[in-house]
Short mmCIF file of C-alpha atoms in Angstrom, two decimals:
data_model
loop_
_atom_site.label_atom_id
_atom_site.label_comp_id
_atom_site.label_asym_id
_atom_site.label_seq_id
_atom_site.Cartn_x
_atom_site.Cartn_y
_atom_site.Cartn_z
CA MET A 276 54.85 129.76 88.27
CA ALA A 277 54.03 132.30 85.57
CA SER A 278 57.71 132.73 84.69
CA PHE A 279 58.13 128.94 84.45
CA GLN A 280 55.11 128.67 82.13
CA LYS A 281 56.50 131.46 79.98
CA ALA A 282 59.95 129.85 79.80
CA THR A 283 58.55 126.45 78.79
CA LYS A 284 55.73 127.66 76.53
CA TYR A 285 57.55 126.91 73.28
CA LEU A 286 59.25 123.67 74.34
CA SER A 287 58.06 120.30 73.11
CA LEU A 288 57.28 117.47 75.50
CA PRO A 289 60.54 115.59 74.66
CA GLN A 290 62.51 118.78 75.27
CA LEU A 291 60.81 119.27 78.64
CA LEU A 292 61.51 115.70 79.67
CA TYR A 293 65.14 116.00 78.59
CA GLY A 294 65.53 119.18 80.63
CA LEU A 295 64.03 117.56 83.70
CA ILE A 296 66.35 114.56 83.38
CA ILE A 297 69.40 116.83 83.14
CA ALA A 298 68.23 118.82 86.16
CA VAL A 299 67.79 115.67 88.23
CA LEU A 300 71.22 114.35 87.22
CA MET A 301 72.89 117.65 88.12
CA ALA A 302 71.14 117.68 91.48
CA SER A 303 72.30 114.12 92.11
CA CYS A 304 75.89 114.99 91.24
CA ASN A 305 75.83 117.96 93.58
CA ALA A 306 74.47 115.76 96.36
CA LEU A 307 77.31 113.26 95.86
CA ASP A 308 80.04 115.91 95.65
CA PRO A 309 82.08 115.55 98.86
CA GLN A 310 82.96 119.24 98.74
CA GLN A 311 79.24 120.00 98.90
CA ALA A 312 78.40 117.35 101.49
CA ASN A 313 80.96 118.27 104.15
CA THR A 314 80.71 122.03 104.30
CA GLN A 315 79.99 121.72 108.02
CA PRO A 316 82.72 120.27 110.29
CA ILE A 317 81.85 116.97 111.89
CA SER A 318 81.23 116.45 115.58
CA HIS A 319 83.91 114.59 117.55
CA GLU A 320 81.48 113.76 120.34
CA ILE A 321 81.58 109.97 119.81
CA PHE A 322 85.37 109.93 120.17
CA ASP A 323 85.18 112.31 123.13
CA VAL A 324 82.88 109.92 125.01
CA LEU A 325 85.09 106.91 124.21
CA LEU A 326 88.27 108.67 125.33
CA LYS A 327 86.72 109.81 128.60
CA LYS A 328 85.57 106.25 129.19
CA HIS A 329 88.74 104.34 128.25
CA VAL A 330 91.71 106.65 128.99
CA ASP A 331 92.77 107.16 132.58
CA ALA A 332 94.32 110.20 134.28
CA SER A 333 97.86 109.00 133.53
CA GLY A 334 97.09 108.65 129.82
CA LEU A 335 96.96 104.86 129.82
CA VAL A 336 94.45 103.25 127.50
CA SER A 337 92.00 100.40 128.11
CA TYR A 338 92.22 98.69 124.73
CA ARG A 339 89.94 95.97 126.10
CA GLY A 340 87.39 98.67 126.76
CA PHE A 341 87.76 100.01 123.24
CA GLU A 342 87.31 96.46 121.96
CA LYS A 343 83.96 96.25 123.73
CA ASP A 344 82.97 99.58 122.18
CA ARG A 345 84.35 98.75 118.75
CA GLU A 346 81.03 99.47 117.09
CA GLN A 347 81.03 103.06 118.36
CA LEU A 348 84.67 103.50 117.37
CA ASP A 349 83.94 102.18 113.87
CA GLN A 350 81.03 104.60 113.64
CA TYR A 351 83.38 107.48 114.41
CA LEU A 352 86.03 106.24 111.97
CA ASP A 353 83.37 106.11 109.23
CA LEU A 354 82.31 109.64 110.14
CA LEU A 355 85.91 110.80 109.72
CA THR A 356 86.58 109.05 106.42
CA ASP A 357 83.24 110.04 104.91
CA ASN A 358 83.69 113.72 105.78
CA PRO A 359 87.20 115.01 105.07
CA PRO A 360 87.80 118.72 105.66
CA ASN A 361 86.41 121.17 103.15
CA ASP A 362 89.12 123.76 102.48
CA GLN A 363 86.62 126.46 101.58
CA HIS A 364 84.36 126.11 104.59
CA TRP A 365 86.42 124.67 107.45
CA THR A 366 88.65 126.89 109.58
CA GLU A 367 92.29 125.97 110.29
CA PRO A 368 91.48 124.87 113.88
CA GLU A 369 88.61 122.69 112.57
CA LYS A 370 90.90 121.01 110.06
CA LEU A 371 93.74 120.54 112.54
CA ALA A 372 91.43 119.05 115.19
CA TYR A 373 90.07 116.67 112.53
CA TRP A 374 93.51 115.34 111.54
CA ILE A 375 94.80 115.00 115.11
CA ASN A 376 91.70 113.05 116.14
CA LEU A 377 91.89 110.94 113.00
CA TYR A 378 95.51 110.00 113.73
CA ASN A 379 94.73 109.05 117.32
CA ALA A 380 91.53 107.16 116.50
CA PHE A 381 93.12 105.12 113.71
CA THR A 382 96.14 104.33 115.89
CA ILE A 383 93.73 102.79 118.41
CA ASP A 384 92.03 100.97 115.54
CA LEU A 385 95.39 99.57 114.37
CA ILE A 386 96.17 98.27 117.87
CA LEU A 387 92.72 96.65 118.10
CA ASP A 388 93.21 94.94 114.73
CA HIS A 389 96.29 93.16 116.15
CA TYR A 390 95.38 93.01 119.85
CA PRO A 391 96.88 91.85 122.11
CA VAL A 392 100.35 93.24 121.39
CA GLU A 393 103.18 94.25 123.70
CA SER A 394 104.28 97.06 121.41
CA ILE A 395 102.97 98.81 118.33
CA LYS A 396 106.31 97.88 116.75
CA ASP A 397 105.28 94.21 116.93
CA ILE A 398 102.79 94.97 114.15
CA GLY A 399 104.09 94.37 110.66
CA ALA A 400 107.38 92.94 109.44
CA LYS A 401 109.90 91.58 111.94
CA VAL A 402 112.67 93.56 110.25
CA GLN A 403 111.27 97.05 109.81
CA VAL A 404 112.58 99.67 107.40
CA PRO A 405 111.39 103.24 108.10
CA PHE A 406 108.78 104.48 105.61
CA VAL A 407 108.63 101.02 104.02
CA ASN A 408 107.15 98.31 106.25
CA THR A 409 106.64 99.69 109.76
CA PRO A 410 103.22 99.87 111.45
CA TRP A 411 103.09 103.50 110.36
CA ASP A 412 103.38 102.47 106.70
CA ILE A 413 100.32 100.19 106.60
CA LYS A 414 97.79 101.78 104.27
CA PHE A 415 94.58 100.97 106.11
CA ILE A 416 92.91 104.39 106.09
CA GLU A 417 90.71 105.26 103.10
CA ILE A 418 89.57 108.84 102.65
CA ALA A 419 87.73 109.99 99.51
CA GLY A 420 89.00 106.98 97.57
CA GLU A 421 92.65 107.50 98.57
CA LYS A 422 94.60 105.07 100.79
CA TYR A 423 96.62 106.56 103.65
CA ASP A 424 98.92 105.29 106.36
CA LEU A 425 99.75 106.98 109.66
CA ASN A 426 103.00 108.35 108.23
CA ASN A 427 101.01 110.09 105.47
CA ILE A 428 98.79 111.72 108.08
CA GLU A 429 101.65 112.82 110.33
CA HIS A 430 104.31 113.90 107.86
CA ASN A 431 102.42 114.94 104.71
CA ILE A 432 99.45 116.59 106.40
CA LEU A 433 99.95 117.49 110.05
CA ARG A 434 103.61 118.51 109.87
CA LYS A 435 103.70 119.82 106.31
CA ILE A 436 100.45 121.74 106.05
CA PHE A 437 99.95 123.12 109.54
CA GLU A 438 103.54 123.71 110.72
CA GLU A 439 102.38 123.47 114.35
CA PRO A 440 105.15 121.87 116.48
CA ARG A 441 102.75 121.15 119.33
CA ILE A 442 101.04 118.47 117.23
CA HIS A 443 103.87 116.19 118.42
CA PHE A 444 102.40 116.42 121.93
CA ALA A 445 98.85 115.79 120.71
CA ILE A 446 99.19 112.71 118.51
CA ASN A 447 99.78 109.42 120.28
CA CYS A 448 101.72 106.39 118.99
CA ALA A 449 100.31 103.94 121.56
CA SER A 450 103.64 103.76 123.41
CA MET A 451 104.80 104.63 126.92
CA SER A 452 107.25 107.35 125.87
CA CYS A 453 104.70 109.08 123.67
CA PRO A 454 102.94 112.15 125.01
CA LYS A 455 99.87 111.00 126.91
CA LEU A 456 96.73 110.30 124.95
CA ARG A 457 94.38 113.09 125.98
CA ALA A 458 91.21 111.83 127.65
CA GLU A 459 89.05 113.99 125.41
CA ALA A 460 88.81 114.72 121.72
CA PHE A 461 90.47 117.78 120.27
CA LYS A 462 87.96 120.46 119.34
CA ALA A 463 88.38 123.61 117.29
CA SER A 464 86.66 125.77 119.90
CA LYS A 465 89.39 125.07 122.46
CA LEU A 466 92.24 123.73 120.36
CA GLU A 467 94.78 126.38 121.39
CA GLU A 468 94.13 125.67 125.07
CA GLN A 469 94.38 121.91 124.51
CA LEU A 470 97.66 122.13 122.57
CA GLN A 471 99.15 124.41 125.20
CA GLU A 472 98.16 122.01 127.99
CA GLN A 473 99.62 119.05 126.09
CA ALA A 474 102.94 120.85 125.63
CA VAL A 475 103.22 121.93 129.28
CA GLU A 476 102.26 118.52 130.64
CA PHE A 477 104.60 116.61 128.33
CA LEU A 478 107.63 118.84 128.92
CA ASN A 479 107.20 118.77 132.70
CA ASP A 480 106.56 115.03 132.95
CA PRO A 481 109.72 113.44 134.49
CA ALA A 482 108.84 110.08 132.92
CA ARG A 483 109.29 111.64 129.50
CA ASN A 484 111.60 114.65 130.02
CA LEU A 485 114.10 115.29 132.85
CA ILE A 486 114.77 119.01 132.91
CA SER A 487 116.72 121.20 135.33
CA PRO A 488 118.49 124.53 134.83
CA ASP A 489 121.89 122.83 134.46
CA LYS A 490 120.98 119.76 132.41
CA ALA A 491 118.16 118.54 130.22
CA GLU A 492 117.38 115.01 129.10
CA VAL A 493 114.51 115.29 126.71
CA SER A 494 112.40 112.98 124.56
CA LYS A 495 113.85 111.67 121.32
CA ILE A 496 110.90 113.40 119.66
CA PHE A 497 113.01 116.56 119.87
CA GLN A 498 115.84 114.80 118.05
CA TRP A 499 113.74 113.04 115.41
CA PHE A 500 111.84 116.20 114.50
CA SER A 501 114.38 118.83 115.49
CA GLY A 502 113.54 121.05 112.54
CA ASP A 503 109.94 121.42 113.69
CA PHE A 504 111.08 122.93 117.00
CA THR A 505 113.86 125.22 115.78
CA LYS A 506 112.20 127.23 113.00
CA SER A 507 111.97 130.32 115.19
CA GLY A 508 114.99 129.81 117.44
CA SER A 509 117.03 127.20 119.28
CA LEU A 510 115.63 124.05 120.86
CA ARG A 511 116.45 125.52 124.28
CA GLU A 512 114.32 128.57 123.49
CA PHE A 513 111.43 126.36 122.42
CA LEU A 514 111.63 124.21 125.56
CA ASN A 515 111.83 127.23 127.86
CA GLN A 516 108.40 128.38 126.69
CA TYR A 517 106.83 125.43 128.55
CA VAL A 518 109.16 124.11 131.26
CA GLN A 519 108.84 125.04 134.92
CA GLN A 520 112.62 125.25 135.36
CA LYS A 521 114.25 127.31 132.61
CA ILE A 522 117.25 125.67 130.97
CA LEU A 523 120.41 127.76 131.22
CA GLU A 524 122.31 128.71 128.09
CA GLU A 525 125.34 126.61 129.03
CA ALA A 526 123.33 123.49 129.97
CA ASP A 527 123.73 120.31 127.96
CA ILE A 528 120.71 118.82 126.20
CA ASP A 529 120.70 115.04 125.78
CA TYR A 530 118.02 112.61 124.60
CA MET A 531 116.33 109.86 126.59
CA ASP A 532 115.80 106.31 125.37
CA TYR A 533 112.35 105.75 123.91
CA GLU A 534 110.07 103.18 125.54
CA TRP A 535 107.94 101.47 122.89
CA SER A 536 105.90 99.18 125.16
CA ILE A 537 102.18 99.66 124.72
CA ASN A 538 100.47 102.36 126.77
CA GLU A 539 97.84 100.04 128.22
CA THR A 540 96.08 100.08 131.55
CA PRO A 541 97.05 97.17 133.85
CA ASN A 542 93.62 95.55 133.63
#
């Protein structure tokens, strides 16, 4: 108090008022600065509860159930868009968990906006041009004043920034050939365990990959994004990290047809 009185002793009343106004404005600006507001990672608990409630053991989704809980989903989507990762304060696992959950949550949101649909590919133009007018090119996600589509999230953030090939087994495109939607949210505290489980389950799921020592028929994901899986070796070497039956060197690797029908529970 004494130091304040000493510092302001020779200031006029208008000067004091001006200083107070500037101080209040600076405080307000700091409060509105998103880099100040989101120093702490958000909780994914809302999404975790919804996934446990509306995703079954086989990874099928009750979109009708999500429709009934649309208010809670919207609350979580707002939490995501209002609190993007802070590069200075969030760890890499916290940021990666955020973007994976955001992709999955907004994919569900996109389906609900057009529900019922037989396939996510029914959304948008009848004649679709990749990266132009597909469902993944609809800019319906707004984060910090910027508009994003699902392609932006997948290719410009998840694939480009993190260089983690297992994200392909964590994000879900609402289709039967996609890796199963995990019935819990991704969390930084156990992200490595979750990604490992997703990779093992996907690679050893005969509905999505048929693998034996002599022959392998794998998901088209490995063809579409081949570069993501071969940065440290061959595709065979990558697959053999997770498959129960190791693929022999001389075995052929082919790609399965992709089933785009919606990954919905029967009722």
